Coordinates of N, CA, C and O in Angstrom, one line a residue:
M1 N 7.2 2.8 -27.3 CA 7.5 2.5 -25.9 C 8.8 3.3 -25.6 O 9.8 3.2 -26.3
D2 N 8.8 4.0 -24.5 CA 10.0 4.6 -24.0 C 10.5 3.8 -22.8 O 9.8 3.4 -21.9
V3 N 11.8 3.6 -22.8 CA 12.5 2.9 -21.7 C 13.6 3.7 -21.1 O 14.5 4.2 -21.8
N4 N 13.5 4.0 -19.8 CA 14.6 4.7 -19.1 C 15.2 3.7 -18.1 O 14.4 3.0 -17.3
R5 N 16.5 3.5 -18.2 CA 17.1 2.5 -17.3 C 18.0 3.3 -16.3 O 18.8 4.1 -16.7
C6 N 18.0 2.8 -15.1 CA 18.8 3.4 -14.1 C 19.6 2.3 -13.4 O 18.9 1.4 -12.7
K7 N 20.9 2.2 -13.5 CA 21.7 1.1 -12.9 C 21.9 1.4 -11.5 O 22.2 2.6 -11.1
R8 N 21.8 0.5 -10.6 CA 21.9 0.7 -9.2 C 23.0 -0.2 -8.7 O 23.7 -0.9 -9.4
K9 N 23.3 -0.2 -7.4 CA 24.3 -1.0 -6.8 C 23.9 -2.5 -6.9 O 22.8 -2.8 -7.1
N10 N 24.9 -3.4 -6.8 CA 24.7 -4.8 -6.8 C 24.1 -5.3 -8.2 O 23.3 -6.2 -8.2
N11 N 24.3 -4.6 -9.3 CA 23.8 -4.9 -10.6 C 22.3 -4.9 -10.6 O 21.6 -5.4 -11.5
E12 N 21.7 -4.2 -9.6 CA 20.2 -4.0 -9.6 C 19.8 -3.0 -10.6 O 20.5 -2.0 -10.8
S13 N 18.8 -3.3 -11.4 CA 18.4 -2.4 -12.4 C 16.9 -2.0 -12.2 O 16.1 -2.8 -11.8
K14 N 16.6 -0.7 -12.6 CA 15.3 -0.2 -12.5 C 14.9 0.2 -14.0 O 15.7 0.8 -14.6
Y15 N 13.7 -0.1 -14.4 CA 13.3 0.3 -15.7 C 12.0 1.0 -15.6 O 11.1 0.6 -14.9
L16 N 11.9 2.1 -16.2 CA 10.6 2.9 -16.2 C 10.1 2.8 -17.7 O 10.7 3.3 -18.6
L17 N 8.9 2.2 -17.8 CA 8.4 1.9 -19.1 C 7.1 2.8 -19.2 O 6.3 2.9 -18.3
T18 N 6.9 3.4 -20.4 CA 5.7 4.2 -20.6 C 5.1 3.7 -21.9 O 5.8 3.2 -22.8
D19 N 3.8 3.8 -22.0 CA 3.0 3.4 -23.2 C 3.2 2.0 -23.5 O 3.5 1.6 -24.6
V20 N 3.1 1.1 -22.5 CA 3.3 -0.4 -22.7 C 2.1 -1.1 -22.3 O 1.5 -0.9 -21.3
E21 N 1.7 -2.1 -23.1 CA 0.6 -3.0 -22.8 C 1.1 -4.2 -22.1 O 0.5 -4.7 -21.2
S22 N 2.2 -4.7 -22.6 CA 2.8 -5.9 -22.0 C 4.3 -5.9 -22.3 O 4.7 -5.3 -23.3
C23 N 5.1 -6.6 -21.5 CA 6.5 -6.6 -21.7 C 7.0 -8.0 -21.2 O 6.6 -8.5 -20.2
T24 N 7.9 -8.7 -22.0 CA 8.4 -10.0 -21.6 C 9.9 -9.8 -21.4 O 10.6 -9.3 -22.3
F25 N 10.4 -10.3 -20.3 CA 11.8 -10.3 -20.0 C 12.3 -11.7 -20.1 O 11.7 -12.7 -19.6
T26 N 13.4 -11.9 -20.8 CA 14.0 -13.2 -20.9 C 15.4 -13.1 -20.2 O 16.2 -12.3 -20.6
F27 N 15.6 -14.0 -19.2 CA 16.8 -13.9 -18.4 C 17.9 -14.9 -18.9 O 17.6 -15.8 -19.7
S28 N 19.1 -14.7 -18.5 CA 20.2 -15.5 -19.0 C 20.1 -17.0 -18.7 O 20.6 -17.8 -19.4
D29 N 19.3 -17.3 -17.7 CA 19.1 -18.7 -17.3 C 18.0 -19.3 -18.1 O 17.6 -20.5 -17.9
G30 N 17.3 -18.6 -19.0 CA 16.2 -19.1 -19.8 C 14.9 -18.8 -19.3 O 13.9 -19.0 -20.0
L31 N 14.8 -18.4 -18.1 CA 13.5 -18.1 -17.5 C 12.9 -16.8 -18.1 O 13.6 -15.9 -18.5
K32 N 11.6 -16.8 -18.3 CA 10.9 -15.6 -18.8 C 9.9 -15.1 -17.8 O 9.3 -15.9 -17.1
S33 N 9.7 -13.8 -17.9 CA 8.7 -13.2 -17.0 C 7.9 -12.2 -17.9 O 8.5 -11.3 -18.5
K34 N 6.6 -12.3 -17.9 CA 5.8 -11.4 -18.7 C 5.0 -10.5 -17.8 O 4.4 -11.0 -16.8
I35 N 4.9 -9.2 -18.1 CA 4.2 -8.3 -17.3 C 3.1 -7.6 -18.2 O 3.4 -7.1 -19.3
N36 N 1.9 -7.7 -17.8 CA 0.8 -7.1 -18.5 C 0.3 -5.9 -17.6 O 0.1 -6.0 -16.4
T37 N 0.0 -4.8 -18.2 CA -0.4 -3.6 -17.5 C -1.9 -3.5 -17.6 O -2.5 -4.0 -18.5
S38 N -2.5 -2.8 -16.6 CA -4.0 -2.6 -16.8 C -4.2 -1.4 -17.7 O -3.3 -0.6 -17.9
P39 N -5.4 -1.3 -18.3 CA -5.6 -0.2 -19.3 C -5.4 1.2 -18.8 O -5.0 2.1 -19.5
D40 N -5.6 1.5 -17.5 CA -5.4 2.8 -17.0 C -4.0 3.1 -16.5 O -3.8 4.2 -16.0
N41 N -3.1 2.2 -16.6 CA -1.7 2.5 -16.2 C -0.9 2.9 -17.4 O -0.7 2.2 -18.4
D42 N -0.4 4.2 -17.3 CA 0.4 4.7 -18.4 C 1.9 4.4 -18.2 O 2.7 4.3 -19.1
I43 N 2.3 4.2 -16.9 CA 3.7 4.1 -16.6 C 3.9 2.8 -15.7 O 3.1 2.6 -14.8
V44 N 4.9 2.1 -16.0 CA 5.2 0.9 -15.2 C 6.7 1.0 -14.7 O 7.6 1.3 -15.5
L45 N 6.9 0.8 -13.4 CA 8.3 0.8 -12.9 C 8.6 -0.7 -12.6 O 7.9 -1.3 -11.8
I46 N 9.7 -1.2 -13.2 CA 10.1 -2.5 -13.0 C 11.5 -2.5 -12.3 O 12.4 -1.9 -12.8
K47 N 11.6 -3.3 -11.3 CA 12.9 -3.4 -10.6 C 13.4 -4.8 -10.7 O 12.7 -5.7 -10.3
L48 N 14.6 -5.0 -11.3 CA 15.1 -6.4 -11.4 C 16.3 -6.5 -10.5 O 17.2 -5.7 -10.5
I49 N 16.3 -7.5 -9.7 CA 17.3 -7.8 -8.7 C 17.9 -9.1 -9.0 O 17.2 -10.1 -8.9
P50 N 19.1 -9.2 -9.5 CA 19.7 -10.5 -9.9 C 19.9 -11.4 -8.7 O 20.3 -10.9 -7.6
R51 N 19.7 -12.7 -8.9 CA 20.1 -13.6 -7.8 C 21.6 -13.8 -7.8 O 22.2 -13.9 -8.9
T52 N 22.2 -13.7 -6.6 CA 23.6 -13.9 -6.6 C 24.0 -15.3 -6.8 O 23.2 -16.2 -6.6
S53 N 25.2 -15.6 -7.2 CA 25.6 -16.9 -7.5 C 25.6 -17.8 -6.2 O 25.3 -19.0 -6.3
K54 N 25.9 -17.2 -5.1 CA 25.8 -17.9 -3.8 C 24.4 -18.4 -3.5 O 24.2 -19.5 -3.1
L55 N 23.4 -17.5 -3.7 CA 22.1 -18.0 -3.5 C 21.6 -19.1 -4.4 O 21.0 -20.0 -4.0
K56 N 22.0 -18.9 -5.7 CA 21.7 -20.0 -6.7 C 22.4 -21.3 -6.3 O 21.7 -22.3 -6.4
W57 N 23.6 -21.2 -5.9 CA 24.3 -22.4 -5.5 C 23.6 -23.1 -4.3 O 23.4 -24.3 -4.3
F58 N 23.2 -22.2 -3.3 CA 22.6 -22.7 -2.1 C 21.2 -23.4 -2.5 O 20.9 -24.5 -2.0
E59 N 20.5 -22.7 -3.3 CA 19.1 -23.2 -3.7 C 19.3 -24.6 -4.4 O 18.6 -25.5 -4.1
D60 N 20.3 -24.6 -5.3 CA 20.5 -25.9 -6.1 C 20.9 -27.0 -5.1 O 20.4 -28.2 -5.3
R61 N 21.7 -26.7 -4.1 CA 22.1 -27.8 -3.2 C 20.9 -28.3 -2.3 O 20.8 -29.4 -2.1
V62 N 20.1 -27.3 -1.9 CA 18.9 -27.7 -1.1 C 18.0 -28.6 -1.9 O 17.6 -29.6 -1.5
L63 N 17.7 -28.1 -3.1 CA 16.7 -28.8 -4.0 C 17.3 -30.2 -4.4 O 16.5 -31.2 -4.5
S64 N 18.5 -30.4 -4.5 CA 19.1 -31.7 -4.9 C 19.2 -32.6 -3.7 O 19.4 -33.8 -3.9
N65 N 19.2 -32.1 -2.5 CA 19.5 -32.9 -1.3 C 18.3 -33.1 -0.4 O 18.3 -34.0 0.4
Y66 N 17.2 -32.4 -0.6 CA 16.2 -32.4 0.5 C 15.5 -33.8 0.5 O 15.0 -34.2 1.5
M67 N 15.4 -34.5 -0.7 CA 14.7 -35.8 -0.7 C 15.5 -36.8 0.1 O 14.9 -37.8 0.7
S68 N 16.8 -36.7 0.3 CA 17.6 -37.6 1.0 C 17.7 -37.3 2.5 O 18.1 -38.2 3.3
A69 N 17.2 -36.1 2.9 CA 17.3 -35.7 4.3 C 16.0 -36.0 5.0 O 14.9 -35.7 4.5
K70 N 16.1 -36.5 6.2 CA 14.9 -36.7 7.0 C 14.7 -35.6 8.1 O 13.6 -35.3 8.5
T71 N 15.8 -34.9 8.4 CA 15.8 -33.8 9.3 C 16.5 -32.6 8.8 O 17.3 -32.7 7.8
M72 N 16.3 -31.4 9.4 CA 17.0 -30.2 9.0 C 18.5 -30.4 9.2 O 19.3 -29.9 8.4
K73 N 18.9 -31.0 10.3 CA 20.3 -31.2 10.5 C 21.0 -32.0 9.4 O 22.0 -31.7 8.9
E74 N 20.3 -33.1 8.9 CA 20.8 -33.9 7.8 C 20.9 -33.0 6.5 O 21.8 -33.1 5.8
L75 N 19.8 -32.2 6.3 CA 19.8 -31.4 5.1 C 21.0 -30.4 5.2 O 21.7 -30.2 4.2
A76 N 21.2 -29.8 6.3 CA 22.3 -28.9 6.5 C 23.7 -29.6 6.2 O 24.5 -29.0 5.5
E77 N 23.8 -30.8 6.7 CA 25.1 -31.5 6.5 C 25.3 -31.9 5.0 O 26.4 -31.8 4.5
L78 N 24.2 -32.3 4.3 CA 24.2 -32.6 2.9 C 24.6 -31.4 2.1 O 25.1 -31.5 1.0
C79 N 24.2 -30.2 2.6 CA 24.5 -28.9 1.9 C 25.9 -28.3 2.4 O 26.2 -27.2 2.1
N80 N 26.7 -29.1 3.1 CA 28.0 -28.8 3.6 C 28.0 -27.7 4.6 O 28.9 -26.8 4.6
Y81 N 27.0 -27.7 5.5 CA 27.0 -26.8 6.6 C 27.1 -27.5 7.9 O 26.4 -28.5 8.2
D82 N 28.1 -27.1 8.7 CA 28.3 -27.8 10.0 C 27.4 -27.1 11.1 O 27.0 -27.8 12.0
C83 N 27.1 -25.9 10.9 CA 26.3 -25.1 11.9 C 24.9 -25.0 11.4 O 24.6 -24.3 10.3
L84 N 23.9 -25.5 12.1 CA 22.5 -25.5 11.8 C 22.0 -24.0 11.8 O 21.2 -23.6 10.9
K85 N 22.5 -23.2 12.7 CA 22.1 -21.8 12.8 C 22.4 -21.0 11.5 O 21.6 -20.3 11.0
T86 N 23.6 -21.2 11.0 CA 24.1 -20.6 9.8 C 23.3 -21.1 8.6 O 22.8 -20.3 7.8
F87 N 23.1 -22.4 8.5 CA 22.2 -23.0 7.5 C 20.8 -22.4 7.5 O 20.3 -21.9 6.4
T88 N 20.2 -22.3 8.6 CA 18.9 -21.7 8.8 C 18.8 -20.3 8.3 O 17.9 -19.8 7.6
R89 N 19.8 -19.5 8.7 CA 19.9 -18.1 8.3 C 20.0 -17.9 6.8 O 19.2 -17.2 6.1
H90 N 20.8 -18.7 6.1 CA 20.9 -18.7 4.7 C 19.7 -19.2 4.0 O 19.2 -18.7 3.0
F91 N 19.1 -20.2 4.6 CA 17.8 -20.8 4.1 C 16.7 -19.8 4.1 O 16.0 -19.6 3.1
K92 N 16.5 -19.1 5.2 CA 15.5 -18.0 5.3 C 15.7 -17.0 4.2 O 14.7 -16.5 3.6
R93 N 16.9 -16.6 4.0 CA 17.2 -15.5 3.0 C 16.9 -16.0 1.6 O 16.4 -15.3 0.8
C94 N 17.1 -17.3 1.3 CA 16.9 -17.8 0.0 C 15.4 -18.2 -0.3 O 14.9 -17.9 -1.3
F95 N 14.8 -18.8 0.7 CA 13.4 -19.3 0.5 C 12.3 -18.6 1.2 O 11.1 -18.9 1.1
D96 N 12.7 -17.6 2.0 CA 11.7 -16.8 2.8 C 10.8 -17.6 3.8 O 9.7 -17.2 4.1
E97 N 11.4 -18.7 4.3 CA 10.7 -19.4 5.3 C 11.8 -20.3 6.0 O 12.8 -20.5 5.4
T98 N 11.4 -20.9 7.1 CA 12.4 -21.7 7.8 C 12.5 -23.1 7.1 O 11.6 -23.5 6.4
P99 N 13.7 -23.7 7.3 CA 13.8 -25.0 6.6 C 12.8 -26.0 7.1 O 12.3 -26.8 6.3
Y100 N 12.4 -26.0 8.4 CA 11.4 -26.9 8.9 C 10.1 -26.7 8.2 O 9.5 -27.7 7.7
Q101 N 9.6 -25.5 8.1 CA 8.3 -25.2 7.4 C 8.4 -25.6 5.9 O 7.5 -26.2 5.4
W102 N 9.5 -25.3 5.3 CA 9.7 -25.7 3.9 C 9.7 -27.2 3.7 O 9.0 -27.7 2.8
M103 N 10.4 -27.9 4.5 CA 10.4 -29.4 4.4 C 9.1 -30.0 4.7 O 8.6 -30.9 4.0
L104 N 8.4 -29.4 5.7 CA 7.1 -29.9 6.1 C 6.1 -29.7 5.0 O 5.3 -30.6 4.6
D105 N 6.1 -28.6 4.3 CA 5.2 -28.3 3.2 C 5.4 -29.3 2.0 O 4.5 -29.8 1.4
R106 N 6.7 -29.6 1.7 CA 7.0 -30.6 0.7 C 6.5 -32.0 1.1 O 5.9 -32.7 0.3
K107 N 6.8 -32.3 2.3 CA 6.4 -33.6 2.8 C 4.9 -33.8 2.8 O 4.3 -34.8 2.3
M108 N 4.2 -32.7 3.2 CA 2.7 -32.8 3.2 C 2.1 -32.9 1.8 O 1.1 -33.6 1.6
G109 N 2.7 -32.2 0.8 CA 2.3 -32.4 -0.5 C 2.5 -33.8 -1.0 O 1.6 -34.4 -1.7
E110 N 3.6 -34.4 -0.7 CA 3.8 -35.8 -1.1 C 2.9 -36.8 -0.4 O 2.4 -37.7 -1.0
I111 N 2.6 -36.5 0.9 CA 1.7 -37.3 1.7 C 0.3 -37.2 1.1 O -0.4 -38.2 1.0
Q112 N -0.1 -36.0 0.8 CA -1.5 -35.8 0.2 C -1.6 -36.6 -1.1 O -2.6 -37.3 -1.4
S113 N -0.5 -36.6 -1.9 CA -0.5 -37.4 -3.1 C -0.7 -38.9 -2.8 O -1.4 -39.6 -3.5
L114 N 0.0 -39.4 -1.8 CA -0.1 -40.8 -1.4 C -1.5 -41.1 -0.9 O -2.0 -42.2 -1.2
V115 N -2.0 -40.2 -0.1 CA -3.4 -40.4 0.4 C -4.4 -40.5 -0.7 O -5.2 -41.4 -0.7
H116 N -4.2 -39.7 -1.8 CA -5.2 -39.7 -2.9 C -4.9 -40.8 -3.9 O -5.9 -41.4 -4.4
K117 N -3.7 -41.2 -4.1 CA -3.4 -42.1 -5.2 C -2.8 -43.5 -4.8 O -2.4 -44.2 -5.7
S118 N -2.7 -43.8 -3.5 CA -2.1 -45.1 -3.2 C -3.1 -45.8 -2.2 O -4.1 -45.3 -1.7
D119 N -2.7 -47.1 -2.0 CA -3.5 -47.9 -1.1 C -2.8 -48.1 0.3 O -3.2 -48.8 1.1
F120 N -1.7 -47.3 0.5 CA -1.0 -47.3 1.8 C -2.0 -46.9 2.9 O -2.7 -45.9 2.7
S121 N -1.9 -47.5 4.0 CA -2.7 -47.0 5.1 C -2.1 -45.8 5.7 O -0.9 -45.5 5.4
I122 N -2.8 -45.0 6.4 CA -2.3 -43.8 7.0 C -1.2 -44.1 8.0 O -0.2 -43.3 8.0
T123 N -1.3 -45.2 8.7 CA -0.2 -45.6 9.6 C 1.1 -45.9 8.8 O 2.2 -45.5 9.2
E124 N 1.0 -46.6 7.6 CA 2.2 -46.8 6.8 C 2.8 -45.5 6.3 O 4.0 -45.3 6.3
I125 N 1.9 -44.6 5.8 CA 2.4 -43.3 5.3 C 3.1 -42.6 6.5 O 4.2 -42.0 6.3
S126 N 2.5 -42.6 7.7 CA 3.1 -41.9 8.8 C 4.5 -42.5 9.1 O 5.5 -41.7 9.3
N127 N 4.7 -43.8 9.0 CA 6.0 -44.4 9.3 C 7.0 -44.1 8.2 O 8.1 -43.8 8.4
M128 N 6.5 -44.1 6.9 CA 7.4 -43.8 5.8 C 8.0 -42.4 5.9 O 9.1 -42.1 5.5
Y129 N 7.2 -41.4 6.4 CA 7.7 -40.0 6.5 C 8.2 -39.6 7.9 O 8.5 -38.5 8.2
G130 N 8.4 -40.6 8.8 CA 9.1 -40.4 10.0 C 8.3 -39.6 11.1 O 8.9 -39.0 12.0
F131 N 7.0 -39.7 11.0 CA 6.2 -39.1 12.1 C 6.3 -40.0 13.3 O 6.3 -41.2 13.2
K132 N 6.3 -39.4 14.5 CA 6.4 -40.1 15.7 C 5.2 -41.1 15.9 O 5.4 -42.2 16.5
N133 N 4.0 -40.6 15.5 CA 2.9 -41.5 15.6 C 1.8 -41.0 14.6 O 2.0 -39.9 14.0
V134 N 0.8 -41.8 14.4 CA -0.2 -41.5 13.4 C -1.0 -40.2 13.8 O -1.3 -39.4 12.9
S135 N -1.3 -40.0 15.0 CA -2.1 -38.8 15.4 C -1.3 -37.5 15.1 O -2.0 -36.5 14.8
H136 N 0.0 -37.5 15.2 CA 0.8 -36.3 14.8 C 0.6 -36.0 13.3 O 0.3 -34.9 12.9
L137 N 0.7 -37.1 12.5 CA 0.4 -36.9 11.0 C -1.0 -36.4 10.8 O -1.2 -35.4 10.0
V138 N -2.0 -37.0 11.4 CA -3.4 -36.6 11.2 C -3.6 -35.2 11.6 O -4.3 -34.4 10.9
N139 N -3.0 -34.7 12.8 CA -3.2 -33.3 13.2 C -2.5 -32.4 12.2 O -3.1 -31.3 11.9
V140 N -1.3 -32.6 11.8 CA -0.6 -31.8 10.8 C -1.4 -31.7 9.5 O -1.6 -30.7 8.9
Y141 N -1.8 -32.9 9.0 CA -2.6 -33.0 7.8 C -3.9 -32.2 7.8 O -4.2 -31.4 6.9
T142 N -4.6 -32.4 8.9 CA -5.9 -31.7 9.1 C -5.7 -30.2 9.1 O -6.4 -29.4 8.5
K143 N -4.6 -29.7 9.8 CA -4.4 -28.3 9.9 C -4.0 -27.7 8.5 O -4.5 -26.7 8.1
K144 N -3.3 -28.5 7.7 CA -2.8 -28.0 6.4 C -3.9 -28.0 5.4 O -4.1 -27.1 4.6
F145 N -4.7 -29.2 5.3 CA -5.6 -29.4 4.2 C -7.1 -29.3 4.7 O -8.0 -29.4 3.8
G146 N -7.4 -29.1 5.9 CA -8.8 -28.8 6.4 C -9.6 -30.1 6.7 O -10.7 -29.9 7.0
M147 N -9.0 -31.2 6.5 CA -9.7 -32.5 6.8 C -8.7 -33.6 7.1 O -7.5 -33.4 6.6
S148 N -9.1 -34.6 7.8 CA -8.2 -35.7 8.1 C -7.8 -36.4 6.8 O -8.5 -36.4 5.8
P149 N -6.7 -37.1 6.8 CA -6.3 -37.9 5.6 C -7.3 -38.9 5.2 O -7.6 -39.1 4.0
Q150 N -8.0 -39.6 6.2 CA -9.0 -40.6 5.8 C -10.2 -39.9 5.1 O -10.7 -40.4 4.1
K151 N -10.7 -38.8 5.7 CA -11.8 -38.1 5.0 C -11.4 -37.6 3.7 O -12.2 -37.6 2.7
D152 N -10.1 -37.1 3.5 CA -9.6 -36.6 2.2 C -9.6 -37.7 1.2 O -9.9 -37.6 0.1
R153 N -9.2 -38.9 1.7 CA -9.1 -40.1 0.8 C -10.5 -40.4 0.3 O -10.7 -40.7 -0.9
I154 N -11.4 -40.4 1.2 CA -12.8 -40.8 0.8 C -13.4 -39.7 -0.1 O -14.0 -40.1 -1.1
A155 N -13.2 -38.5 0.2 CA -13.7 -37.4 -0.6 C -13.1 -37.4 -2.0 O -13.8 -37.1 -3.0
N156 N -11.9 -37.8 -2.2 CA -11.2 -37.8 -3.5 C -11.5 -39.1 -4.3 O -11.1 -39.2 -5.4
A157 N -12.0 -40.1 -3.6 CA -12.3 -41.4 -4.2 C -13.6 -41.3 -5.0 O -13.9 -42.1 -5.9
I158 N -14.4 -40.4 -4.6 CA -15.8 -40.3 -5.2 C -15.7 -39.6 -6.6 O -15.0 -38.7 -6.9

């Protein structure tokens, strides 16, 4: 295996690998990434861009606080941001989606788990997650999962 390394700005690195079937990268935080090449690829170009400490700090704050927050404004405050616009800008850069969509995706995953594994009524679940009314939850759930919560519960009970 031949490795050519080209150091770039911001500690960004590019590696050009030749005659490689697979390659595993182990990062300083313990995460590993394995790359397998297809049989007809002789050369692989890998670009590694390190996460900045600010992004890592931001991500850690969001992940540790989002369960406590009911709204984006609360999440921003828990992450020590007074300005929701600044928080949203940083959030988009870190997670590649808006805080609202990110929080809604997590909520919907938790709601689907409750629909499948609990005896709570859809109304109770709607109230627990702060939806204004049951029909709003049903509409969002149906759009995300392709069927209403009640039909999903019945389908998964069988």
